[in-house]
Short mmCIF file of C-alpha atoms and ligand atoms in Angstrom, two decimals:
data_model
loop_
_atom_site.label_atom_id
_atom_site.label_comp_id
_atom_site.label_asym_id
_atom_site.label_seq_id
_atom_site.Cartn_x
_atom_site.Cartn_y
_atom_site.Cartn_z
CA MET P 1 51.27 121.71 -140.28
CA GLN P 2 53.03 118.81 -137.85
CA PHE P 3 51.69 119.37 -134.88
CA SER P 4 53.68 119.11 -131.33
CA GLU P 5 51.00 117.04 -129.31
CA GLN P 6 48.12 115.09 -131.08
CA PRO P 7 45.02 116.57 -130.74
CA ALA P 8 43.23 113.17 -129.94
CA ASP P 9 46.05 112.59 -127.39
CA ILE P 10 45.73 116.35 -126.07
CA LEU P 11 41.41 115.50 -125.73
CA ALA P 12 42.40 112.43 -124.01
CA ARG P 13 44.15 113.92 -121.49
CA LEU P 14 42.30 116.32 -121.07
CA GLU P 15 39.37 114.13 -120.55
CA GLU P 16 41.23 112.06 -117.67
CA LEU P 17 41.84 116.17 -116.13
CA ARG P 18 37.99 116.61 -116.24
CA ALA P 19 37.56 113.59 -114.59
CA ALA P 20 39.41 114.77 -111.32
CA ASP P 21 37.21 117.63 -111.20
CA ALA P 22 33.88 118.06 -109.02
CA PRO P 23 30.67 115.79 -110.58
CA THR P 24 29.07 119.04 -112.67
CA HIS P 25 26.08 117.05 -113.38
CA GLY P 26 23.89 114.54 -111.28
CA GLY P 27 23.23 116.64 -108.34
CA HIS P 28 25.71 115.63 -106.20
CA VAL P 29 27.53 119.10 -105.71
CA LEU P 30 25.30 121.56 -104.06
CA SER P 31 27.16 125.30 -104.99
CA TYR P 32 28.50 126.31 -108.41
CA VAL P 33 26.80 124.33 -110.56
CA TYR P 34 23.18 124.84 -111.95
CA ASP P 35 22.24 121.76 -113.78
CA SER P 36 18.49 121.43 -115.58
CA GLY P 37 19.08 117.76 -115.96
CA LEU P 38 18.29 118.11 -119.62
CA ALA P 39 20.88 116.30 -121.48
CA GLU P 40 19.23 118.33 -125.12
CA LEU P 41 19.65 121.81 -123.61
CA ASP P 42 23.56 120.75 -123.03
CA GLU P 43 23.61 119.95 -126.38
CA LEU P 44 22.11 122.83 -127.10
CA ALA P 45 24.63 124.70 -125.58
CA ALA P 46 27.63 122.95 -127.27
CA ALA P 47 25.93 123.65 -130.62
CA ALA P 48 25.68 126.89 -130.11
CA ILE P 49 28.95 128.00 -128.80
CA ARG P 50 30.79 125.84 -131.86
CA ALA P 51 28.57 128.41 -133.94
CA VAL P 52 29.88 131.41 -132.85
CA GLN P 53 33.13 130.51 -131.98
CA PRO P 54 35.29 133.00 -134.11
CA VAL P 55 33.30 135.35 -133.90
CA ASN P 56 34.15 138.47 -131.86
CA GLY P 57 31.39 139.83 -129.55
CA LEU P 58 33.30 143.44 -129.46
CA ASP P 59 32.25 144.68 -131.99
CA PRO P 60 28.03 144.15 -132.57
CA THR P 61 28.35 146.41 -135.73
CA THR P 62 30.29 144.21 -137.50
CA PHE P 63 29.30 140.41 -135.93
CA THR P 64 25.35 141.02 -135.98
CA SER P 65 24.71 137.99 -134.78
CA VAL P 66 25.66 139.30 -131.42
CA ALA P 67 23.48 142.22 -131.57
CA VAL P 68 20.85 140.51 -132.42
CA MET P 69 20.95 137.84 -129.87
CA GLU P 70 21.90 140.07 -126.90
CA GLY P 71 18.72 142.37 -127.94
CA GLU P 72 16.44 139.22 -127.90
CA VAL P 73 17.98 138.06 -124.24
CA VAL P 74 17.87 141.39 -122.88
CA GLY P 75 14.35 141.29 -123.94
CA PHE P 76 13.52 138.14 -122.52
CA ALA P 77 14.93 139.18 -119.08
CA ARG P 78 13.31 142.64 -119.15
CA GLU P 79 9.76 141.53 -119.52
CA LEU P 80 10.48 138.48 -117.33
CA LEU P 81 11.95 141.29 -114.69
CA GLY P 82 8.95 143.50 -115.03
CA GLY P 83 10.46 145.99 -116.84
CA ASP P 84 8.68 148.19 -119.58
CA SER P 85 10.47 149.66 -122.47
CA GLU P 86 12.31 152.32 -120.49
CA VAL P 87 14.44 149.02 -118.65
CA VAL P 88 17.60 148.43 -121.40
CA GLY P 89 20.74 146.22 -120.90
CA SER P 90 23.67 144.55 -121.63
CA VAL P 91 24.75 141.45 -121.54
CA THR P 92 27.99 140.71 -119.43
CA THR P 93 30.19 137.59 -118.60
CA GLY P 94 28.66 136.85 -115.42
CA GLY P 95 27.45 138.28 -112.10
CA THR P 96 30.64 139.95 -110.94
CA GLU P 97 30.79 141.65 -113.95
CA SER P 98 27.12 142.85 -113.74
CA CYS P 99 27.33 143.87 -109.94
CA LEU P 100 30.66 145.71 -111.14
CA LEU P 101 29.23 147.04 -113.52
CA ALA P 102 25.93 148.66 -112.05
CA VAL P 103 28.44 150.17 -109.30
CA LYS P 104 30.51 151.46 -111.83
CA THR P 105 27.24 153.08 -113.72
CA ALA P 106 25.67 155.37 -110.22
CA ARG P 107 29.77 156.27 -109.09
CA ASP P 108 29.68 157.85 -112.75
CA LEU P 109 26.21 159.36 -112.34
CA TRP P 110 26.96 160.64 -108.59
CA ALA P 111 30.29 162.38 -110.06
CA SER P 112 28.43 163.94 -112.80
CA THR P 113 26.14 165.72 -110.21
CA GLY P 114 28.72 167.74 -108.95
CA SER P 115 28.90 166.70 -104.96
CA THR P 116 31.02 167.69 -103.40
CA THR P 117 32.34 164.72 -100.94
CA GLU P 118 35.22 162.85 -102.11
CA ARG P 119 34.47 159.73 -101.78
CA PRO P 120 30.74 158.19 -103.21
CA ARG P 121 29.33 156.03 -100.27
CA LEU P 122 27.96 152.33 -101.15
CA LEU P 123 25.51 151.35 -99.14
CA ALA P 124 24.00 148.00 -98.58
CA PRO P 125 23.82 144.55 -96.01
CA VAL P 126 26.67 143.04 -94.79
CA THR P 127 24.99 139.62 -96.32
CA VAL P 128 25.17 141.43 -100.15
CA HIS P 129 27.52 139.73 -102.96
CA ALA P 130 31.28 139.77 -102.39
CA ALA P 131 31.12 141.14 -105.78
CA PHE P 132 30.14 144.44 -104.11
CA GLN P 133 32.85 144.52 -101.96
CA LYS P 134 35.17 144.25 -105.00
CA ALA P 135 33.31 147.09 -106.82
CA ALA P 136 33.92 149.47 -103.97
CA HIS P 137 37.66 148.69 -104.02
CA TYR P 138 38.17 148.66 -107.84
CA PHE P 139 36.12 151.90 -108.12
CA GLY P 140 36.95 153.68 -105.50
CA LEU P 141 33.57 153.82 -103.17
CA THR P 142 33.38 153.68 -99.29
CA LEU P 143 31.83 150.47 -98.61
CA ASP P 144 28.99 150.56 -95.75
CA LEU P 145 27.57 147.24 -94.96
CA VAL P 146 25.09 147.19 -92.64
CA PRO P 147 24.39 144.48 -90.08
CA VAL P 148 20.86 141.99 -90.69
CA GLY P 149 18.88 140.47 -87.83
CA PRO P 150 19.90 136.25 -86.96
CA ASP P 151 17.59 135.39 -89.64
CA GLY P 152 20.04 136.94 -92.36
CA ARG P 153 17.30 139.60 -93.46
CA VAL P 154 18.33 143.25 -92.94
CA ASP P 155 15.92 145.61 -91.04
CA ALA P 156 14.55 148.29 -93.87
CA ASP P 157 14.89 151.14 -91.67
CA THR P 158 18.16 150.52 -90.12
CA LEU P 159 19.11 150.34 -93.71
CA ILE P 160 17.14 153.22 -94.91
CA ALA P 161 18.44 155.40 -92.19
CA ARG P 162 21.36 155.25 -93.67
CA LEU P 163 20.83 156.74 -96.65
CA GLY P 164 22.49 160.33 -97.42
CA PRO P 165 23.99 162.37 -100.04
CA ASP P 166 27.57 161.08 -100.53
CA VAL P 167 25.51 157.84 -101.45
CA ALA P 168 26.01 156.50 -104.59
CA LEU P 169 23.98 153.31 -104.34
CA VAL P 170 22.02 151.38 -102.43
CA VAL P 171 21.97 147.80 -103.12
CA VAL P 172 19.23 145.52 -101.73
CA SER P 173 19.72 141.36 -102.50
CA ALA P 174 16.95 139.13 -103.93
CA PRO P 175 17.53 136.56 -102.38
CA SER P 176 21.67 137.14 -100.58
CA TYR P 177 24.06 134.42 -101.49
CA PRO P 178 24.69 133.48 -97.91
CA HIS P 179 21.32 132.79 -96.45
CA ALA P 180 18.95 133.81 -99.26
CA ALA P 181 16.91 136.32 -97.79
CA LEU P 182 15.02 138.63 -99.58
CA ASP P 183 15.50 142.32 -98.50
CA PRO P 184 13.01 144.78 -98.00
CA ILE P 185 13.05 145.73 -101.12
CA GLU P 186 9.90 147.56 -101.64
CA ALA P 187 10.46 150.02 -99.19
CA VAL P 188 14.37 150.40 -99.28
CA ALA P 189 13.51 151.04 -102.73
CA ALA P 190 10.77 153.85 -101.77
CA ALA P 191 13.41 155.90 -100.10
CA ALA P 192 15.88 155.80 -101.70
CA ALA P 193 14.09 157.41 -104.81
CA GLU P 194 12.67 159.73 -102.65
CA ARG P 195 16.28 160.75 -102.00
CA GLY P 196 17.36 160.39 -105.85
CA ILE P 197 19.56 157.46 -104.69
CA PRO P 198 19.99 154.91 -107.17
CA CYS P 199 18.68 151.27 -105.69
CA HIS P 200 20.02 148.13 -107.34
CA VAL P 201 18.75 144.44 -106.88
CA ASP P 202 21.07 141.70 -106.91
CA ALA P 203 19.18 139.04 -108.40
CA CYS P 204 22.14 137.52 -109.92
CA ILE P 205 20.85 134.09 -108.20
CA GLY P 206 17.04 134.44 -107.66
CA GLY P 207 16.48 136.73 -111.08
CA TRP P 208 15.82 133.63 -113.25
CA VAL P 209 13.94 131.45 -110.56
CA LEU P 210 12.36 134.14 -108.14
CA PRO P 211 9.69 134.86 -111.33
CA PHE P 212 8.13 131.89 -110.89
CA TRP P 213 8.73 131.52 -107.10
CA SER P 214 5.17 131.51 -105.40
CA GLY P 215 3.91 134.36 -102.53
CA LEU P 216 6.18 136.67 -102.99
CA PRO P 217 6.05 140.32 -102.86
CA ALA P 218 6.86 142.27 -105.56
CA TRP P 219 10.97 142.52 -105.88
CA ASP P 220 11.44 143.57 -109.67
CA PHE P 221 11.19 146.35 -112.07
CA ARG P 222 7.48 146.49 -110.91
CA VAL P 223 8.62 147.88 -107.31
CA PRO P 224 8.75 152.16 -107.87
CA GLY P 225 12.62 153.30 -107.38
CA VAL P 226 14.23 149.85 -108.46
CA THR P 227 16.74 151.39 -110.74
CA SER P 228 18.81 148.42 -111.95
CA ILE P 229 18.86 144.50 -111.57
CA SER P 230 21.52 142.02 -111.89
CA ALA P 231 20.25 138.03 -113.04
CA ASP P 232 23.05 135.50 -114.07
CA LEU P 233 21.76 133.20 -117.01
CA HIS P 234 24.66 130.62 -115.99
CA LYS P 235 22.79 130.33 -112.72
CA PHE P 236 19.10 129.42 -112.94
CA GLY P 237 18.87 130.69 -116.91
CA TYR P 238 21.24 127.37 -116.87
CA ALA P 239 23.43 128.43 -119.36
CA PRO P 240 26.82 127.63 -119.76
CA LYS P 241 29.44 129.62 -117.13
CA GLY P 242 30.03 133.25 -118.75
CA VAL P 243 26.42 134.87 -119.32
CA SER P 244 24.35 137.22 -116.97
CA VAL P 245 22.72 140.51 -117.97
CA LEU P 246 22.73 143.57 -116.29
CA LEU P 247 19.22 145.75 -116.76
CA GLN P 248 18.64 149.32 -115.84
CA ARG P 249 15.66 151.63 -115.85
CA GLY P 250 16.53 154.39 -118.32
CA ARG P 251 18.61 154.90 -121.19
CA ASP P 252 20.21 158.02 -119.75
CA ARG P 253 21.72 156.07 -117.00
CA GLN P 254 22.48 153.20 -118.83
CA ARG P 255 24.98 155.11 -120.76
CA ALA P 256 26.96 156.29 -118.09
CA GLN P 257 27.64 152.10 -117.93
CA PHE P 258 29.73 152.61 -120.82
CA PHE P 259 33.56 153.75 -121.54
CA ALA P 260 33.89 154.87 -124.55
CA THR P 261 37.21 156.78 -126.65
CA THR P 262 38.62 157.95 -129.62
CA GLN P 263 41.53 159.31 -127.98
CA TRP P 264 44.46 156.98 -129.44
CA PRO P 265 45.69 155.80 -133.22
CA GLY P 266 43.57 153.04 -133.35
CA TYR P 267 39.72 152.40 -133.83
CA PRO P 268 37.50 153.79 -131.99
CA VAL P 269 36.45 151.88 -128.59
CA VAL P 270 32.92 151.98 -127.28
CA ASN P 271 32.35 149.02 -125.08
CA PRO P 272 29.40 148.96 -122.67
CA THR P 273 30.97 146.69 -120.38
CA MET P 274 34.56 145.81 -118.89
CA LEU P 275 35.82 143.44 -121.78
CA GLY P 276 37.37 144.81 -125.12
CA SER P 277 37.51 141.44 -127.16
CA LYS P 278 35.09 138.56 -126.29
CA SER P 279 33.50 135.53 -126.78
CA ALA P 280 30.37 135.21 -128.35
CA GLY P 281 29.57 131.57 -126.72
CA ALA P 282 27.75 132.13 -123.68
CA LEU P 283 25.71 134.71 -125.58
CA ALA P 284 24.55 132.45 -127.81
CA ALA P 285 24.13 129.59 -125.33
CA GLY P 286 21.99 131.88 -123.10
CA TRP P 287 20.36 132.55 -126.00
CA ALA P 288 19.80 129.07 -127.63
CA ILE P 289 18.29 128.18 -123.94
CA THR P 290 16.24 131.16 -123.38
CA HIS P 291 14.55 130.61 -126.92
CA ALA P 292 14.17 126.47 -125.86
CA LEU P 293 12.63 127.13 -122.50
CA GLY P 294 10.49 130.01 -122.44
CA ARG P 295 8.84 131.04 -119.71
CA ASP P 296 7.06 127.88 -119.11
CA GLY P 297 10.19 125.88 -119.42
CA LEU P 298 11.96 128.04 -116.82
CA ALA P 299 8.28 127.94 -114.37
CA ALA P 300 8.49 124.51 -114.89
CA LEU P 301 12.37 124.24 -113.58
CA ALA P 302 11.68 126.72 -110.81
CA GLU P 303 8.61 124.32 -109.41
CA SER P 304 10.97 121.18 -109.66
CA CYS P 305 13.74 123.35 -107.87
CA GLU P 306 10.62 125.24 -104.92
CA ARG P 307 8.88 121.14 -104.38
CA SER P 308 13.38 120.21 -103.68
CA THR P 309 13.42 123.11 -101.41
CA ARG P 310 10.46 122.90 -99.14
CA ALA P 311 11.42 119.41 -98.81
CA LEU P 312 14.96 119.72 -98.06
CA ILE P 313 13.75 122.80 -95.24
CA GLU P 314 11.39 120.15 -93.70
CA LEU P 315 13.95 117.81 -93.51
CA VAL P 316 16.56 119.94 -92.35
CA GLY P 317 14.41 121.26 -89.43
CA SER P 318 13.45 117.49 -88.56
CA ILE P 319 17.32 116.88 -88.24
CA GLU P 320 18.31 116.83 -84.14
CA GLY P 321 20.83 119.69 -83.28
CA LEU P 322 20.27 121.71 -87.23
CA ARG P 323 18.46 124.38 -88.13
CA VAL P 324 17.78 126.18 -91.09
CA VAL P 325 18.67 129.71 -91.27
CA GLY P 326 15.87 132.67 -91.30
CA SER P 327 13.10 132.16 -93.99
CA PRO P 328 14.81 131.20 -97.56
CA VAL P 329 12.98 132.78 -100.13
CA GLY P 330 14.34 130.87 -103.70
CA PRO P 331 16.22 127.90 -103.93
CA LEU P 332 19.00 127.90 -101.78
CA LEU P 333 19.18 127.81 -98.10
CA ALA P 334 21.79 127.51 -95.26
CA VAL P 335 22.15 125.58 -92.35
CA ALA P 336 23.39 126.45 -88.79
CA THR P 337 23.79 124.85 -85.66
CA ASP P 338 20.51 124.21 -83.16
CA ALA P 339 22.00 126.33 -80.19
CA ALA P 340 18.31 125.61 -78.71
CA ALA P 341 19.66 121.31 -78.23
CA PRO P 342 21.64 120.52 -75.75
CA ALA P 343 25.59 120.57 -76.36
CA ASP P 344 25.82 117.05 -76.52
CA ARG P 345 23.31 116.92 -79.71
CA GLN P 346 23.87 119.78 -81.25
CA VAL P 347 25.42 119.03 -84.46
CA ASP P 348 28.39 121.50 -86.40
CA PRO P 349 28.11 122.32 -89.84
CA HIS P 350 31.13 122.48 -90.89
CA HIS P 351 31.28 118.69 -89.54
CA TRP P 352 28.34 118.15 -91.04
CA ALA P 353 29.58 119.71 -94.27
CA ASP P 354 32.88 117.12 -94.48
CA GLN P 355 31.06 114.11 -93.21
CA VAL P 356 28.24 114.80 -96.50
CA ARG P 357 31.57 114.64 -98.29
CA ALA P 358 32.71 111.73 -97.01
CA HIS P 359 28.98 110.19 -98.10
CA GLY P 360 29.86 111.61 -102.06
CA TRP P 361 27.78 114.74 -102.00
CA LEU P 362 29.16 118.25 -102.09
CA LEU P 363 27.89 121.02 -99.90
CA GLN P 364 29.76 124.91 -99.35
CA LEU P 365 31.15 125.68 -96.33
CA GLN P 366 30.50 129.61 -94.94
CA PRO P 367 32.66 131.01 -92.66
CA GLY P 368 30.61 133.43 -89.43
CA LEU P 369 31.37 136.75 -89.37
CA ALA P 370 31.06 139.21 -86.31
CA GLN P 371 29.27 142.27 -87.96
CA SER P 372 29.89 146.25 -87.61
CA ASP P 373 27.41 146.28 -84.50
CA GLY P 374 29.02 143.45 -82.30
CA SER P 375 26.48 140.86 -83.20
CA VAL P 376 27.88 136.95 -84.60
CA LEU P 377 26.44 135.57 -87.28
CA PRO P 378 26.93 131.72 -87.54
CA HIS P 379 29.05 129.99 -89.23
CA THR P 380 26.86 128.01 -91.81
CA THR P 381 26.49 125.49 -94.25
CA HIS P 382 25.02 126.15 -97.69
CA LEU P 383 23.05 124.26 -100.34
CA THR P 384 21.91 125.11 -103.81
CA ILE P 385 19.35 123.32 -105.13
CA THR P 386 18.68 122.67 -108.69
CA PRO P 387 15.98 120.55 -110.83
CA VAL P 388 18.45 117.89 -111.04
CA THR P 389 18.12 117.66 -107.20
CA GLU P 390 14.84 116.42 -107.32
CA GLY P 391 15.50 112.63 -108.87
CA VAL P 392 18.58 112.48 -106.04
CA LEU P 393 16.08 113.51 -103.46
CA PRO P 394 16.01 110.07 -100.87
CA GLU P 395 19.62 109.38 -101.43
CA LEU P 396 20.73 113.17 -100.51
CA SER P 397 18.27 112.76 -97.74
CA ALA P 398 19.66 109.87 -96.69
CA ALA P 399 23.37 111.02 -96.68
CA LEU P 400 21.95 114.50 -94.68
CA VAL P 401 20.64 112.48 -92.26
CA ALA P 402 23.61 109.97 -91.77
CA ALA P 403 25.99 112.48 -91.82
CA ALA P 404 24.47 114.52 -88.74
CA ASP P 405 24.00 111.18 -86.85
CA GLU P 406 27.70 110.55 -87.19
CA VAL P 407 29.16 113.75 -86.12
CA ARG P 408 26.42 114.66 -83.75
CA GLY P 409 27.55 116.26 -80.20
CA VAL P 410 31.37 116.95 -81.96
CA PRO P 411 31.84 120.24 -81.34
CA ALA P 412 33.07 122.91 -83.77
CA VAL P 413 36.67 123.35 -84.77
CA SER P 414 37.97 126.59 -82.04
CA ALA P 415 40.56 128.98 -83.07
CA ALA P 416 42.37 127.64 -79.90
CA ASP P 417 43.01 124.41 -81.81
CA VAL P 418 43.50 125.98 -85.21
CA LEU P 419 45.81 128.85 -83.89
CA GLY P 420 48.06 125.72 -82.03
CA ALA P 421 49.27 124.67 -85.23
CA LEU P 422 51.06 128.22 -86.16
CA PRO P 423 54.28 129.41 -84.75
CA GLY P 424 53.24 132.67 -83.78
CA LEU P 425 51.25 134.89 -85.96
CA PRO P 426 53.41 137.51 -88.28
CA ASP P 427 52.78 141.46 -88.16
CA GLY P 428 53.12 143.34 -91.30
CA PRO P 429 53.33 142.15 -94.70
CA LEU P 430 53.94 138.32 -96.01
CA ASP P 431 55.98 138.09 -98.61
CA SER P 432 54.93 134.77 -100.74
CA GLU P 433 57.68 132.68 -99.14
CA THR P 434 56.45 133.03 -95.99
CA ALA P 435 53.12 132.69 -96.26
CA TYR P 436 53.30 129.48 -98.19
CA ALA P 437 55.81 128.42 -95.15
CA LEU P 438 52.59 129.02 -92.78
CA LEU P 439 50.49 126.99 -95.31
CA ALA P 440 52.04 124.50 -94.73
CA GLY P 441 52.72 124.62 -91.11
CA LEU P 442 49.18 124.96 -91.46
CA GLY P 443 48.76 121.27 -93.15
CA LEU P 444 48.29 123.14 -96.35
CA GLY P 445 50.43 123.25 -98.80
CA THR P 446 49.48 122.26 -102.64
CA GLY P 447 51.35 119.34 -103.67
CA GLU P 448 49.74 116.78 -105.74
CA GLY P 449 46.35 115.74 -103.35
CA ALA P 450 47.47 117.86 -100.44
CA LEU P 451 44.35 119.92 -100.33
CA PRO P 452 42.84 118.70 -97.36
CA GLU P 453 39.54 116.13 -97.14
CA ARG P 454 38.10 118.22 -93.97
CA MET P 455 37.17 121.71 -94.54
CA ALA P 456 35.74 122.14 -91.14
CA PRO P 457 39.65 123.42 -89.72
CA VAL P 458 40.44 125.45 -92.99
CA LEU P 459 37.04 127.55 -91.62
CA ALA P 460 37.99 127.65 -88.65
CA LEU P 461 41.05 129.53 -89.45
CA VAL P 462 39.04 131.87 -91.39
CA GLY P 463 37.53 132.34 -88.38
CA ALA P 464 40.08 132.48 -86.08
CA LEU P 465 42.75 134.86 -87.94
CA PRO P 466 42.24 138.34 -88.37
CA ALA P 467 40.89 139.30 -92.31
CA PRO P 468 43.60 140.50 -93.69
CA LEU P 469 46.01 137.59 -93.07
CA THR P 470 43.64 135.38 -93.47
CA GLU P 471 43.30 136.89 -97.17
CA ARG P 472 47.07 136.72 -97.47
CA LEU P 473 47.13 133.18 -96.84
CA LEU P 474 44.17 132.26 -99.27
CA THR P 475 45.47 134.25 -102.10
CA GLU P 476 48.67 132.07 -101.65
CA LEU P 477 46.92 129.07 -101.79
CA ILE P 478 45.25 129.84 -104.30
CA ALA P 479 48.00 131.28 -106.47
CA ARG P 480 50.48 128.41 -105.54
CA VAL P 481 47.77 125.76 -106.93
CA VAL P 482 47.64 127.20 -110.48
CA GLU P 483 51.86 127.25 -110.53
CA PRO P 484 53.44 125.62 -113.01
CA ARG P 485 54.15 122.86 -112.14
CA VAL P 486 57.68 121.89 -111.90
CA GLU P 487 59.05 118.07 -111.54
C1 PLP U 501 26.60 134.35 -107.70
C2 PLP U 501 26.16 135.87 -107.17
C3 PLP U 501 26.91 136.71 -107.86
C4 PLP U 501 28.34 136.95 -108.81
O1 PLP U 501 28.23 135.84 -109.77
P1 PLP U 501 29.55 135.51 -110.03
O2 PLP U 501 28.90 134.96 -111.76
O3 PLP U 501 29.51 134.61 -109.61
O4 PLP U 501 30.40 136.13 -110.72
C5 PLP U 501 26.73 138.07 -107.27
N1 PLP U 501 25.33 137.54 -106.45
C6 PLP U 501 24.83 137.38 -106.12
C7 PLP U 501 23.53 136.92 -104.93
C8 PLP U 501 25.17 135.67 -106.63
O5 PLP U 501 24.85 134.93 -106.31
#
């Protein structure tokens, strides 16, 4: 076969493209990537992916390796998360799919009880991962998001007071992504169980690391009333992207997760997860990594994360004008302005993140949020700490301190600042051209290199515009980013 381009050239181009990515190793990106710092693990994962490259994960009876690996991963996770032999589960392609399936399962079980209310309700603290908003949207549930306190933690009684016969599922997090808050799982699960309502613990980020964290109350299947848990292998299981587990207490519950049909003239379709044909690559990588690390390896990596997290909590607490939000549980934290400092000594967390970026470290900006009770969660900057952080802690700490010194006293970007740049707010749905023109007017065109160096004004925009408009503009931005480039 005469190829139209040579493999070596194609790979050289890919290498060039990869060089422009944010660095996936070395600890300079404090979100998105979960670096064990162990090169052998990356090699092992790559070899495992290659070994199953042609396999179709759709059918574990034809490709029996998939059945064995999935059973072993679920078995490992079940033991880690305090489940007995009544806990069963599936490997999914990621946290979002695990969360979607937890909600789909609960919705179908709720519908099967013959409730008369038209729409079931999905109840959770407002800090619950956006994947649950997506689930409610996809599967037709009414979202009921309960406000949290200034520490990012929901009050158990407030959440419990909203339980009712139309609630198909209550979700709590271990911990929440925005503030690393550990929700009051025991109290909520007990109250839910009393009313026959299932309770999902979203441990997507905590599932593979909290089992080794010191001083925590019970939060997993050891808690009566917890009916399902999601836990991502591609976070603190250190697997490449594309692998998570969803565990469910009780086979009968889990069977509602499946979709099956024989009502078409093709092969019988029996899918526990959302995809049909699927890669077995990330499963094989996650499987190989759990075998290589075992409990002890995971524990050692978690201990490194815990040491680094404690050091960073202390460091941020010592920086004048900044504060850590609440009491983070697990290797992540949110940083806000210390409003108790005099205005000219305060540090805006978004200016800080932009300045830290100029020092070569990427933090994640999080918008503020007005809650349904009128209280406002301030805008913050997020850090996820991984095992590789420990080796770069001195340089990282120096950058965090220096950046704060450089932006101390600079006021946050105000709504007026960003809205002044807009010709006037359109109302009604936007077509793609209008949305793009608005973005360009805000300096957010998507030509080569056009994405902004500083994200604080972009986040200010998120806070200043009505949510549906921002959501439409960001949709336009991301859609344009991947459009074929016309020279
Ligand atoms: C990451 C995360 C998710 C979603 O997982 P993806 O793998 O990004 O789809 C859900 N919940 C929490 C708490 C998370 O941290």
